[in-house]
Each structure stands twice: as C-alpha cells, then as structure tokens.
Amino acid sequence: MDMQVAFAGLDLKNPIMTASGTFGYGTEFMPYGKLEDLGAIVVKGISLAPRKGNPQPRITETACGMLNAIGLQNIGVEAFLRDKLPQLPWRTTPVIVNLYAQAVEEFAELTDRLATAKGVAGLEVNISCPNVREGGVQFGQDPVLAARVTEAVKKRAGALPVMVKLSPNVTDVTVMARAVADGGADCISCINTLTGMAVDIHSRRPCLANVVGGLSGPAIKPVALRMVHQVVRAVDVPVVGLGGISSAEDVLEFLLVGAHAVQLGTANFVRPDTAFKLVDEVRQLAEEMGISAWEDFRGTLELP
Amino acid sequence: MPEPQCLELRVTSLESPDNDLFYHLSLESPQWQWRPGQFAMLRPTSWRHEPLWARPFSISDQDTNGLHFFFQRMGSGTDLLSQLRPGDLVTVWGPLGNGFTISHTTPTMILAGGMGLAPFMGLIRHHPIPQNLELFFGHRQPLANYPFSEIEDRILAWQVREQGPEDLEKLFRAIEVKIKGYSIDGNLLACGPLPFLRRIQKLALDHNANTQLSLENRMACGVGACLGCTVPTKSGELVQACTQGPVFKADAVDLSGEL
C-alpha cells in the first residue's frame, strides 16, 4: 500500500514518527535501523542554552510504564545545529525540532534560530513538559498563555510547520487544543506524559529526586486515545497521536480515531529497533486489512 | 569499536550454582567483538508490557558455546529471568558501552564487589599472562555462590565476606597496602555497588593509582537516549553511563551524589 501521508506542510513516507525525548538526537539509534525509513524524526527538546536537567534518580519503572523527570537535559540549539543535525538524513526524512523555552520571547528567539537553519523541517512546541520549574506545562495549562506561545512561534517560523504538543494534565484538553489552533498551530501532537509519582516504603522516599515525574508507556495508551479522539473532534487542524504506542495495532487505533500520524515514545527504550520494525509491521497489517490509502481509514471510527 | 546490534537469541542454559540466588545464563553466541566491561540489555520476548524495561548486564564472557552472563536474583526483572528455559527467546542489544582499557603486559589489580565480579570472568579466563592479574573480592553471600574457585585456580585472588561493618574494612586495608605498588606501574579495574566504588575511588585518588571504575547505574534504554543513567563528571557535565561509560577513570567522575 501507499504508506505516505501529507499534512500541515509535512510530507511523510509513512505515519511513524519518533516522540521527542525518547529518540535522543536520532544518532543514538543509527546502529539499529535506517533513520531514512521513518516518517519523521522528532528530536529531544532543545533550548537556547544547554540545560543540565534534574538530579538522579530521574527514572523509575511502574506497572506497564515508567516515570521520568529528566528535566529537559539538552546540549542547546547551537550545539544541536552544529554537531547533531548534519548527521541526520534531513534531505530524505523530515527532522522536527522540539523546542522548549521559559518565556514567550525566548520561544520567539529560539524559533528565529531554527527557522533559518538548514535541515529543519518543522517545529514542535513543547508547552507540556511536567518536569521543569518554569515554562513547560505552565504554558500548557493556561489557554491564553498557550495561544500566545503558539502565535509567537508561528510568527517567526516562516514556512516551517508548527506543531504544538499538548499536556494531558488539564481538565479539558479541547480548550487547550482550540487555543493553540486559534493561535495558528498547523497541527497538534498529543499527549505528553501524565504527572505521576512513585514512593519507596522501605526508604520512605520518593523514587524520583524531583518527587513527581511524567508517566509514559503502554499504561497511558487509553488516556492518549481518548484525548486524541476529543481533540480531533474539537479542531480542524491535523492531529498527531502519541502515548503508549508499541505495536502496529496501536498505530492503527490512533489513525482510526482520526490522527494523521503517530509518534513512538517509550517503546524506543524497550527495544531500540522498534520504530524501524513498526514501519514494516504497520504496512503489513494495513495490507492484511485491505487498507490502500490512509484517507480511507483515518477517522472512520463508528460511534454508537 | 564495532557497532552494537539488536538480536533475538535463544537461551542455551541457565544454571544456579547453589541456592537459586545466583544464575549463569548462556545465550547462543552472536559472535560479537567485545571487551570486558561492556554490557548488553536483555529482555525476554515473552515480556509484553511488564516489566517494561530490558535489564542491563555485564557480558561475563563469550565463547563458541555462547554469550554468558552472571546475575543475582534481586527484583521483578531478575526473578523472571531466573525462570527462563533453554530455547526461550531473549531480545538482546549490545555490546554496549566502552568497556575497560586493558593492557595484558601491565600488572592489573581487579577490585570486585558482589556481582561486580561478572565483567571480569572472560578477562580472567582468557588473559594470556594470568600472573599479571590479581583479584580482591568483597561479597555478602556465601563464597560458593560465586565462581571464585575457578578464578583462584588461575590467578592470585583474595576474598572477604562482609558479615559485619568491620569485614569490608579488612579488604580495603589490604587493597591500600597493595595499591601503592600498583600506583607506580599498574592498572586498577573496579566494579561493584556505589558505596564500594566510592571507597575505591578515594583510595585511587589518594595514591594516584591509574584506576577505572565501572558503574552499575539504573538504565532504561542502554543506547544513550533516555538520560536515566547520567553521572556527573568532575567538570560538572552530566554524561550517560551507558554510552560514555559504564567505565570511567577514577578522577573523571563525581560519585558523591545518588546515581
């Protein structure tokens, strides 16, 4: 079948993208498959200046999932553009940069830098990281702020598509979706991690130094699927679904509720060639199901 | 160094030497080029979503019979690994990390705490000049659990069982006496729990001994992506133990905090 999908100015070979924060800068996974085979590569959240992130311990395993509180450790935009991006197959596979800032003006400045860089195909605005004290989810829980960040990035992004990544840690995700769509988002990705906590009864301490962290993995898939379903119905912009996807069936579930593409996150940790294998497995499953083009299948969920 | 691979390998044997606490796991040989101190991530294919993460283990040895690991049952993951049977499939990625820098012609002192013995088995078995190796081994469980007699047959080896707070001090005192000789023209290779490595690091720095420490950090991915295993360097940078380590020079890392 024809696996291609085009939306929001992005042209993907297939609907499998990697999720920010789970695929490093892409280079880490080169021994395990061909990056060119993926629909798109979304790299680790990048900020203007390098960030050290949170103290250890930063990760802990939970039932069918994990909590992380990395705190957006990254090498900063200049080192990324100089050392990492040139190693990626950006001519054949869209590289989408996830960007994080602590203020609207800083988002604008970072966008300026990325919009003029060769090899960046799109931006994913991170207003949903639960593990940083400033910025992050404070933008993602306030529709007015979320719209302002989106507008600021969109204004400076030029021709680059702007995707905004939503947090599930809100009362009504559709309010946030409408706010960023009105702010000019070309598409929406959802969901980021759910805020959670784990404690050790023997040491009587939290399992993470940050006390709370973001829950990801198969445990959150039903929440993600519900939110993608809601957002698809609330806005006209295309939606990229993520949250606990680990199999071809999972991918098709998100497309069935109306996502144009998906991102693979924690599953990259569980086995480093998952994303590459998934491209073939999704094709095979879609062909078995008699799907010849994604537009015939996308959003065809039959509601009672 | 050759690139790592992700493979599905069959279990060829799983044996517990004594009391179902320690296990020797062998998988069909992937014929990897590897060096002691490198590790692999292991996740049986039967684990669907639970437990989620693969588990990191030092490669203990590799020969024509297979790829060998030595592990202690101490949590949900190793409990399940201890139930593997010959023929079961395990997803394995490796060889990962940097491994020890080894010179066969240099007198080398191996310092192992408990399961920290695992990465040294191949080194001890295949070393062309075994008289250049010497082992100091601290452990909590009875000696019969560990492949110590095999080691003793081949190289000079000392061991102390920790049953009270004073026992390990004996080991560290013995190490301190020896370390002075090694600080002139020898190498020290250490692997074990963090408190053990902290003591070795202090001894190494006090005596200016050329020392490599292998860390046993918690890891989710093993490939440098999750940033769960970072360790602070002396310059204050946070680096991944899985890809920049797990072996670090004693003067390169700050082990004072939690890892």
Coordinates of C-alpha atoms in Angstrom, one line a residue:
Chain A
M1 CA 0.0 0.0 0.0
D2 CA 1.0 3.6 -0.3
M3 CA 2.1 4.5 3.2
Q4 CA 2.6 8.2 2.5
V5 CA 0.8 10.8 4.4
A6 CA 0.9 14.6 3.9
F7 CA -0.5 17.2 6.3
A8 CA 0.3 20.6 7.7
G9 CA 3.1 21.1 5.2
L10 CA 4.8 17.9 6.2
D11 CA 5.4 15.1 3.7
L12 CA 5.9 11.8 5.4
K13 CA 6.9 8.4 3.8
N14 CA 4.8 6.8 6.4
P15 CA 2.9 7.9 9.6
I16 CA 5.5 6.7 12.1
M17 CA 7.4 9.5 13.8
T18 CA 9.6 9.3 16.9
A19 CA 8.5 11.1 20.0
S20 CA 10.7 13.9 21.5
G21 CA 12.7 12.9 24.5
T22 CA 12.7 9.2 23.6
F23 CA 14.9 9.1 20.5
G24 CA 17.8 11.3 21.6
Y25 CA 19.1 13.3 18.7
G26 CA 18.4 10.4 16.4
T27 CA 22.0 9.5 16.1
E28 CA 21.8 7.1 19.1
F29 CA 19.6 4.8 17.1
M30 CA 21.6 4.6 13.9
P31 CA 23.1 1.1 14.7
Y32 CA 19.5 -0.3 14.9
G33 CA 17.9 0.7 11.7
K34 CA 17.8 3.3 8.8
L35 CA 16.6 6.7 10.0
E36 CA 15.6 7.3 6.4
D37 CA 12.9 4.7 6.7
L38 CA 11.0 6.6 9.4
G39 CA 8.1 9.0 8.6
A40 CA 9.8 11.8 10.6
I41 CA 12.4 12.2 13.4
V42 CA 11.4 14.4 16.3
V43 CA 14.4 15.1 18.4
K44 CA 14.9 15.7 22.1
G45 CA 13.6 19.1 23.4
I46 CA 16.1 21.8 22.5
S47 CA 16.5 25.1 24.4
L48 CA 18.5 28.2 23.6
A49 CA 21.2 27.4 26.2
P50 CA 22.3 23.9 27.2
R51 CA 20.4 22.5 30.2
K52 CA 21.8 20.1 32.8
G53 CA 18.4 18.7 33.8
N54 CA 17.4 17.3 37.1
P55 CA 19.4 15.3 39.7
Q56 CA 19.3 11.5 39.9
P57 CA 17.3 9.4 40.3
R58 CA 15.4 10.5 37.2
I59 CA 13.6 7.4 36.0
T60 CA 11.6 4.6 37.7
E61 CA 9.7 1.7 36.4
T62 CA 6.0 1.4 37.1
A63 CA 3.2 -1.0 36.1
C64 CA 3.3 -1.2 32.2
G65 CA 5.1 2.1 32.2
M66 CA 7.7 4.4 33.6
L67 CA 8.1 7.8 35.3
N68 CA 10.7 10.2 34.2
A69 CA 11.9 13.5 35.5
I70 CA 14.9 14.3 33.2
G71 CA 14.2 18.0 33.2
L72 CA 14.9 18.6 29.5
Q73 CA 18.7 18.0 29.7
N74 CA 20.0 19.1 26.2
I75 CA 23.0 20.4 24.5
G76 CA 21.4 23.7 23.4
V77 CA 20.4 24.9 20.0
E78 CA 23.8 25.8 18.7
A79 CA 25.5 22.5 19.5
F80 CA 22.5 20.7 18.1
L81 CA 22.6 22.5 14.8
R82 CA 26.4 22.2 14.6
D83 CA 27.0 18.7 15.8
K84 CA 23.8 16.6 15.5
L85 CA 21.6 17.8 12.7
P86 CA 24.3 17.4 10.0
Q87 CA 24.4 13.7 10.9
L88 CA 20.7 13.1 10.3
P89 CA 19.2 12.2 6.9
W90 CA 17.3 15.5 6.8
R91 CA 17.3 15.6 2.9
T92 CA 15.1 12.5 2.8
T93 CA 13.3 12.4 6.2
P94 CA 11.8 15.4 7.9
V95 CA 13.6 16.4 11.1
I96 CA 11.2 18.1 13.5
V97 CA 12.8 20.0 16.4
N98 CA 11.0 20.1 19.7
L99 CA 11.7 23.4 21.3
Y100 CA 11.4 24.5 24.9
A101 CA 11.8 27.9 26.5
Q102 CA 10.9 29.6 29.8
A103 CA 9.3 32.7 28.3
V104 CA 7.3 33.7 25.2
E105 CA 10.2 36.0 24.0
E106 CA 12.6 33.1 24.4
F107 CA 10.4 30.9 22.3
A108 CA 10.5 33.5 19.6
E109 CA 14.3 33.8 19.7
L110 CA 14.7 30.1 19.5
T111 CA 12.3 29.9 16.6
D112 CA 14.3 32.6 14.8
R113 CA 17.4 30.5 15.1
L114 CA 15.7 27.3 13.9
A115 CA 13.8 28.9 11.1
T116 CA 17.0 29.9 9.4
A117 CA 18.7 26.6 9.9
K118 CA 19.2 24.2 7.0
G119 CA 17.7 20.8 7.6
V120 CA 14.9 21.6 10.0
A121 CA 11.5 20.5 8.5
G122 CA 9.2 21.6 11.3
L123 CA 8.9 22.7 14.9
E124 CA 7.2 21.0 17.8
V125 CA 6.4 23.5 20.6
N126 CA 6.8 21.9 24.0
I127 CA 4.3 23.5 26.3
S128 CA 3.7 20.3 28.2
C129 CA 6.9 19.1 30.0
P130 CA 5.9 18.4 33.6
N131 CA 9.4 18.2 34.9
V132 CA 10.7 21.8 34.7
R133 CA 10.0 24.5 37.1
E134 CA 9.5 27.3 34.6
G135 CA 7.9 27.2 31.2
G136 CA 6.9 23.7 30.3
V137 CA 3.4 22.8 31.4
Q138 CA 2.6 26.3 32.9
F139 CA 2.1 27.3 29.2
G140 CA 0.3 24.1 28.5
Q141 CA -2.3 24.5 31.3
D142 CA -3.3 28.1 30.5
P143 CA -5.1 28.6 27.2
V144 CA -4.2 32.3 27.0
L145 CA -0.5 31.6 27.5
A146 CA -0.6 28.6 25.2
A147 CA -2.1 30.7 22.4
R148 CA 0.5 33.4 23.0
V149 CA 3.4 31.0 22.7
T150 CA 1.9 29.5 19.6
E151 CA 1.4 32.9 18.0
A152 CA 5.0 33.9 18.8
V153 CA 6.5 30.8 17.3
K154 CA 4.2 30.8 14.3
K155 CA 5.0 34.5 13.5
R156 CA 8.8 33.7 13.4
A157 CA 8.6 30.2 11.9
G158 CA 8.3 31.4 8.3
A159 CA 7.4 28.4 6.1
L160 CA 8.1 25.9 8.8
P161 CA 5.1 23.9 10.0
V162 CA 4.4 24.5 13.7
M163 CA 3.1 21.6 15.8
V164 CA 2.1 22.2 19.4
K165 CA 2.4 19.3 21.9
L166 CA -0.4 19.3 24.4
S167 CA -0.4 18.1 28.0
P168 CA -2.9 15.6 29.3
N169 CA -2.7 17.3 32.7
V170 CA -5.6 19.6 32.1
T171 CA -9.3 19.5 32.9
D172 CA -10.4 19.8 29.3
V173 CA -7.9 19.1 26.6
T174 CA -10.2 20.5 23.9
V175 CA -9.9 24.0 25.4
M176 CA -6.2 23.9 25.0
A177 CA -6.5 22.4 21.5
R178 CA -8.8 25.2 20.4
A179 CA -6.5 27.8 22.0
V180 CA -3.4 26.7 20.1
A181 CA -5.3 26.1 16.8
D182 CA -6.6 29.7 17.1
G183 CA -3.1 30.8 17.9
G184 CA -2.0 29.5 14.5
A185 CA -0.8 25.9 15.1
D186 CA -0.5 24.0 11.9
C187 CA -1.0 20.7 13.8
I188 CA -1.3 19.4 17.3
S189 CA 0.5 16.5 18.9
C190 CA -1.0 14.9 22.0
I191 CA -0.3 13.6 24.6
N192 CA 2.8 14.4 26.6
T193 CA 3.3 12.4 29.8
L194 CA 0.8 12.3 32.7
T195 CA 2.1 13.7 36.0
G196 CA 2.6 10.8 38.5
M197 CA 4.6 9.7 41.5
A198 CA 6.2 6.6 43.0
V199 CA 7.5 6.1 46.5
D200 CA 9.6 3.6 48.3
I201 CA 8.0 2.3 51.5
H202 CA 11.4 1.0 52.8
S203 CA 13.5 4.1 52.4
R204 CA 10.3 6.3 52.9
R205 CA 11.5 8.4 50.0
P206 CA 10.1 9.3 46.6
C207 CA 11.5 7.2 43.8
L208 CA 12.5 10.3 41.8
A209 CA 14.6 13.1 43.1
N210 CA 12.2 15.5 41.5
V211 CA 9.4 13.8 43.6
V212 CA 7.0 13.8 40.7
G213 CA 7.5 12.8 37.1
G214 CA 5.9 12.1 33.8
L215 CA 4.2 8.7 33.3
S216 CA 4.6 7.1 29.9
G217 CA 4.4 3.7 28.3
P218 CA 1.5 1.3 27.5
A219 CA -0.2 2.2 30.8
I220 CA -1.2 5.6 29.3
K221 CA -2.5 4.5 25.9
P222 CA -6.2 4.5 26.8
V223 CA -5.9 8.1 28.1
A224 CA -4.0 9.2 25.0
L225 CA -6.5 7.6 22.7
R226 CA -9.4 9.3 24.4
M227 CA -7.7 12.7 24.2
V228 CA -6.8 12.3 20.5
H229 CA -10.4 11.3 19.9
Q230 CA -11.6 14.5 21.7
V231 CA -9.1 16.8 20.0
V232 CA -9.7 15.5 16.5
R233 CA -13.4 16.5 17.0
A234 CA -12.6 19.8 18.6
V235 CA -10.3 21.4 16.0
D236 CA -9.8 21.4 12.2
V237 CA -6.0 21.1 12.3
P238 CA -4.4 17.7 11.9
V239 CA -3.5 15.7 15.0
V240 CA -0.5 13.5 15.7
G241 CA -1.3 10.9 18.3
L242 CA 1.1 9.6 20.9
G243 CA 1.0 7.9 24.3
G244 CA 1.9 4.3 25.0
I245 CA 2.1 3.1 21.4
S246 CA 4.1 0.0 21.0
S247 CA 2.5 -2.2 18.2
A248 CA 1.1 -1.9 14.7
E249 CA -2.4 -2.4 16.2
D250 CA -1.8 0.6 18.5
V251 CA -0.8 2.8 15.5
L252 CA -4.0 1.9 13.6
E253 CA -6.1 2.6 16.7
F254 CA -4.8 6.2 16.7
L255 CA -5.4 6.6 13.0
L256 CA -8.9 5.1 13.4
V257 CA -9.9 7.8 15.8
G258 CA -8.6 10.4 13.4
A259 CA -4.8 11.0 13.9
H260 CA -2.9 11.8 10.7
A261 CA 0.3 10.2 12.1
V262 CA 1.7 8.9 15.4
Q263 CA 4.8 9.2 17.5
L264 CA 6.5 6.3 19.1
G265 CA 7.9 7.2 22.5
T266 CA 8.8 4.9 25.4
A267 CA 8.7 1.9 23.1
N268 CA 12.1 3.1 21.7
F269 CA 13.6 2.4 25.2
V270 CA 12.0 -1.0 25.4
R271 CA 13.7 -2.2 22.2
P272 CA 15.9 0.2 20.1
D273 CA 14.7 -1.1 16.7
T274 CA 11.0 -0.8 17.5
A275 CA 10.4 2.3 15.3
F276 CA 12.1 0.7 12.3
K277 CA 10.2 -2.6 12.7
L278 CA 7.0 -0.8 13.2
V279 CA 7.1 0.7 9.7
D280 CA 7.0 -2.7 8.2
E281 CA 4.5 -4.1 10.7
V282 CA 2.1 -1.3 10.1
R283 CA 2.4 -1.8 6.3
Q284 CA 1.8 -5.5 6.7
L285 CA -1.2 -5.1 9.0
A286 CA -2.8 -2.4 6.8
E287 CA -2.4 -4.6 3.8
E288 CA -4.0 -7.5 5.6
M289 CA -6.9 -5.3 6.5
G290 CA -7.3 -4.2 2.9
I291 CA -6.4 -0.5 3.5
S292 CA -4.9 1.0 0.4
A293 CA -4.6 4.7 1.5
W294 CA -4.7 6.3 4.9
E295 CA -7.5 8.7 4.0
D296 CA -9.8 5.7 3.5
F297 CA -9.2 4.6 7.1
R298 CA -8.4 7.8 9.1
G299 CA -11.2 8.8 11.4
T300 CA -13.6 6.1 10.3
L301 CA -14.4 5.1 13.9
E302 CA -18.0 4.1 14.1
L303 CA -19.6 5.6 17.2
P304 CA -22.7 4.0 18.8
Chain B
M1 CA 34.7 -0.3 18.2
P2 CA 32.1 -2.4 16.3
E3 CA 28.5 -1.1 16.2
P4 CA 26.0 -2.7 18.6
Q5 CA 23.3 -4.9 17.3
C6 CA 19.7 -5.8 18.4
L7 CA 19.1 -9.6 18.1
E8 CA 16.8 -12.3 19.4
L9 CA 18.9 -15.1 20.9
R10 CA 17.9 -18.4 22.3
V11 CA 18.7 -19.4 25.9
T12 CA 21.1 -22.4 25.8
S13 CA 21.4 -22.9 29.5
L14 CA 20.5 -21.4 32.9
E15 CA 22.2 -22.7 36.0
S16 CA 22.2 -21.7 39.6
P17 CA 25.3 -22.8 41.4
D18 CA 23.8 -23.0 44.9
N19 CA 20.7 -21.6 46.3
D20 CA 18.6 -20.1 43.4
L21 CA 20.0 -16.7 44.2
F22 CA 22.8 -16.6 41.6
Y23 CA 22.5 -17.6 37.9
H24 CA 24.7 -18.3 35.0
L25 CA 22.8 -17.5 31.8
S26 CA 24.0 -18.5 28.4
L27 CA 22.6 -17.4 25.1
E28 CA 23.5 -18.7 21.7
S29 CA 26.7 -16.8 20.6
P30 CA 26.2 -13.7 18.5
Q31 CA 30.0 -13.8 17.8
W32 CA 30.4 -10.2 19.0
Q33 CA 33.6 -8.4 19.1
W34 CA 33.5 -7.2 22.7
R35 CA 35.7 -6.2 25.6
P36 CA 35.4 -6.8 29.3
G37 CA 33.3 -4.1 31.0
Q38 CA 30.9 -3.8 28.0
F39 CA 27.3 -4.9 28.7
A40 CA 24.1 -5.9 26.9
M41 CA 20.4 -5.2 27.5
L42 CA 18.3 -8.3 28.0
R43 CA 14.6 -8.6 27.6
P44 CA 12.8 -12.0 27.1
T45 CA 10.4 -11.7 24.2
S46 CA 7.7 -13.1 26.5
W47 CA 7.7 -9.9 28.5
R48 CA 4.9 -8.0 26.8
H49 CA 4.4 -4.7 28.7
E50 CA 5.6 -5.9 32.1
P51 CA 8.2 -5.4 33.2
L52 CA 8.7 -2.7 30.7
W53 CA 12.4 -2.2 30.6
A54 CA 15.1 -4.5 29.5
R55 CA 17.8 -5.2 32.1
P56 CA 21.5 -4.3 31.7
F57 CA 24.1 -7.0 32.4
S58 CA 27.8 -7.0 32.0
I59 CA 28.9 -9.5 29.4
S60 CA 30.7 -12.0 31.6
D61 CA 32.3 -14.0 28.7
Q62 CA 31.7 -15.1 25.1
D63 CA 33.0 -18.3 23.6
T64 CA 31.9 -20.8 20.9
N65 CA 29.3 -22.1 23.3
G66 CA 27.6 -18.8 23.7
L67 CA 27.3 -15.4 25.3
H68 CA 27.5 -15.6 29.1
F69 CA 26.0 -13.6 31.9
F70 CA 26.1 -14.0 35.6
F71 CA 23.4 -12.3 37.6
Q72 CA 21.8 -12.2 41.1
R73 CA 18.1 -12.5 41.6
M74 CA 17.1 -9.3 43.3
G75 CA 13.9 -7.9 41.8
S76 CA 11.0 -8.4 39.5
G77 CA 13.2 -8.5 36.3
T78 CA 15.8 -10.9 37.6
D79 CA 13.1 -13.1 39.2
L80 CA 11.6 -13.5 35.7
L81 CA 15.0 -14.1 34.1
S82 CA 15.6 -16.8 36.6
Q83 CA 12.6 -18.7 35.2
L84 CA 13.9 -18.8 31.6
R85 CA 14.3 -22.2 30.0
P86 CA 16.6 -23.4 27.2
G87 CA 15.1 -22.4 23.9
D88 CA 13.4 -19.3 25.2
L89 CA 14.0 -16.2 23.1
V90 CA 15.6 -13.1 24.6
T91 CA 15.9 -9.7 22.8
V92 CA 19.5 -8.6 23.3
W93 CA 21.2 -5.4 22.3
G94 CA 24.9 -4.9 22.6
P95 CA 27.8 -4.9 23.0
L96 CA 27.1 -1.5 24.7
G97 CA 29.4 1.0 26.4
N98 CA 33.1 1.5 26.4
G99 CA 34.5 -1.4 28.4
F100 CA 37.8 -1.4 30.3
T101 CA 41.0 -0.3 28.7
I102 CA 43.3 -3.3 29.2
S103 CA 46.9 -3.8 28.7
H104 CA 47.9 -7.5 29.1
T105 CA 51.5 -6.6 29.8
T106 CA 50.6 -4.3 32.7
P107 CA 50.2 -5.7 36.3
T108 CA 46.5 -5.3 36.9
M109 CA 44.5 -5.4 40.2
I110 CA 40.8 -6.3 39.8
L111 CA 38.6 -5.0 42.6
A112 CA 35.1 -6.5 42.6
G113 CA 32.2 -6.1 45.0
G114 CA 29.5 -8.8 44.8
M115 CA 28.0 -9.0 41.3
G116 CA 30.8 -6.7 40.3
L117 CA 32.7 -9.9 39.6
A118 CA 30.7 -10.6 36.4
P119 CA 32.5 -8.4 33.9
F120 CA 35.9 -9.9 34.8
M121 CA 35.2 -13.6 34.2
G122 CA 36.2 -13.5 30.5
L123 CA 39.2 -11.4 31.2
I124 CA 40.5 -13.8 33.8
R125 CA 39.8 -16.9 31.7
H126 CA 41.4 -15.6 28.5
H127 CA 44.2 -13.4 29.8
P128 CA 47.5 -14.5 28.1
I129 CA 49.6 -13.7 31.2
P130 CA 47.5 -14.6 34.2
Q131 CA 50.3 -13.8 36.6
N132 CA 49.7 -10.1 35.7
L133 CA 46.3 -10.3 37.3
E134 CA 45.3 -10.2 40.9
L135 CA 41.8 -10.1 42.4
F136 CA 40.3 -8.5 45.5
F137 CA 36.8 -9.7 46.0
G138 CA 34.3 -8.5 48.6
H139 CA 30.9 -10.3 48.9
R140 CA 28.0 -10.7 51.2
Q141 CA 26.6 -14.1 50.1
P142 CA 28.5 -17.4 50.7
L143 CA 31.5 -17.8 48.5
A144 CA 30.1 -21.0 46.9
N145 CA 27.6 -18.8 45.0
Y146 CA 30.4 -17.1 43.1
P147 CA 32.7 -18.7 40.5
F148 CA 35.6 -17.9 42.9
S149 CA 37.3 -21.3 42.9
E150 CA 37.7 -21.2 39.1
I151 CA 39.3 -17.8 39.5
E152 CA 41.6 -18.9 42.3
D153 CA 42.9 -21.7 40.1
R154 CA 44.1 -19.2 37.5
I155 CA 45.1 -16.0 39.3
L156 CA 46.1 -14.7 42.7
A157 CA 42.8 -13.9 44.4
W158 CA 41.7 -12.6 47.8
Q159 CA 38.3 -12.5 49.2
V160 CA 36.4 -11.2 52.2
R161 CA 32.8 -11.9 53.1
E162 CA 31.0 -9.0 54.6
Q163 CA 29.0 -10.1 57.6
G164 CA 29.6 -7.0 59.7
P165 CA 30.8 -3.5 59.3
E166 CA 34.4 -4.3 60.0
D167 CA 34.8 -7.0 57.4
L168 CA 35.0 -4.8 54.3
E169 CA 37.4 -2.5 56.2
K170 CA 39.8 -5.5 56.2
L171 CA 39.5 -5.7 52.4
F172 CA 40.1 -2.0 51.9
R173 CA 43.1 -2.1 54.2
A174 CA 44.6 -5.0 52.2
I175 CA 43.8 -3.1 49.0
E176 CA 45.5 0.0 50.4
V177 CA 48.7 -1.9 51.2
K178 CA 48.8 -3.3 47.6
I179 CA 47.7 -0.2 45.8
K180 CA 51.0 1.6 46.5
G181 CA 52.8 -0.9 44.3
Y182 CA 50.2 -0.6 41.5
S183 CA 50.3 3.2 41.6
I184 CA 53.8 3.1 40.1
D185 CA 53.2 1.0 37.0
G186 CA 49.9 -0.9 37.3
N187 CA 46.2 -0.6 36.5
L188 CA 43.2 -1.0 38.8
L189 CA 39.9 -2.2 37.4
A190 CA 36.9 -1.9 39.7
C191 CA 33.2 -2.9 39.5
G192 CA 30.6 -3.1 42.3
P193 CA 27.9 -1.2 44.2
L194 CA 28.2 2.6 44.5
P195 CA 29.5 2.7 48.2
F196 CA 32.2 0.2 47.2
L197 CA 33.2 2.3 44.2
R198 CA 33.3 5.4 46.3
R199 CA 35.9 3.8 48.6
I200 CA 38.0 2.5 45.7
Q201 CA 37.8 6.0 44.1
K202 CA 39.1 7.6 47.3
L203 CA 42.0 5.1 47.6
A204 CA 42.8 5.5 43.9
L205 CA 43.0 9.3 44.2
D206 CA 44.9 9.3 47.5
H207 CA 47.6 7.0 46.0
N208 CA 47.4 8.4 42.4
A209 CA 46.7 5.0 41.0
N210 CA 45.6 4.5 37.4
T211 CA 42.1 3.3 38.1
Q212 CA 39.0 2.5 36.0
L213 CA 35.6 2.3 37.7
S214 CA 32.6 0.5 36.1
L215 CA 29.3 1.9 37.3
E216 CA 26.1 -0.1 37.7
N217 CA 23.6 2.7 37.1
R218 CA 19.8 2.2 36.6
M219 CA 19.1 2.3 32.8
A220 CA 16.0 2.1 30.6
C221 CA 17.4 2.1 27.1
G222 CA 21.1 1.4 27.2
V223 CA 21.7 3.4 24.0
G224 CA 22.1 7.0 25.4
A225 CA 18.5 8.2 24.7
C226 CA 16.6 8.1 28.0
L227 CA 19.1 10.0 30.0
G228 CA 18.2 8.0 33.1
C229 CA 21.7 6.8 33.8
T230 CA 23.6 10.1 33.8
V231 CA 26.6 10.6 36.0
P232 CA 28.3 14.0 36.8
T233 CA 31.8 14.4 35.6
K234 CA 34.4 16.3 37.6
S235 CA 33.8 19.3 35.2
G236 CA 30.1 19.2 36.2
E237 CA 28.7 17.9 32.9
L238 CA 26.1 15.1 33.1
V239 CA 27.0 12.2 30.8
Q240 CA 25.3 8.9 30.1
A241 CA 26.8 5.9 31.9
C242 CA 25.5 3.6 29.1
T243 CA 27.3 5.3 26.2
Q244 CA 30.1 7.4 27.7
G245 CA 30.7 4.7 30.3
P246 CA 30.0 2.4 32.1
V247 CA 33.7 2.6 32.7
F248 CA 35.2 5.9 33.9
K249 CA 38.6 6.9 35.1
A250 CA 38.5 7.4 38.8
D251 CA 39.5 11.1 38.5
A252 CA 36.8 11.8 35.9
V253 CA 33.5 11.2 37.7
D254 CA 31.9 12.7 40.8
L255 CA 30.3 9.8 42.8
S256 CA 29.3 11.8 45.8
G257 CA 25.6 12.0 44.9
E258 CA 22.9 9.4 44.1
L259 CA 23.2 7.7 40.8

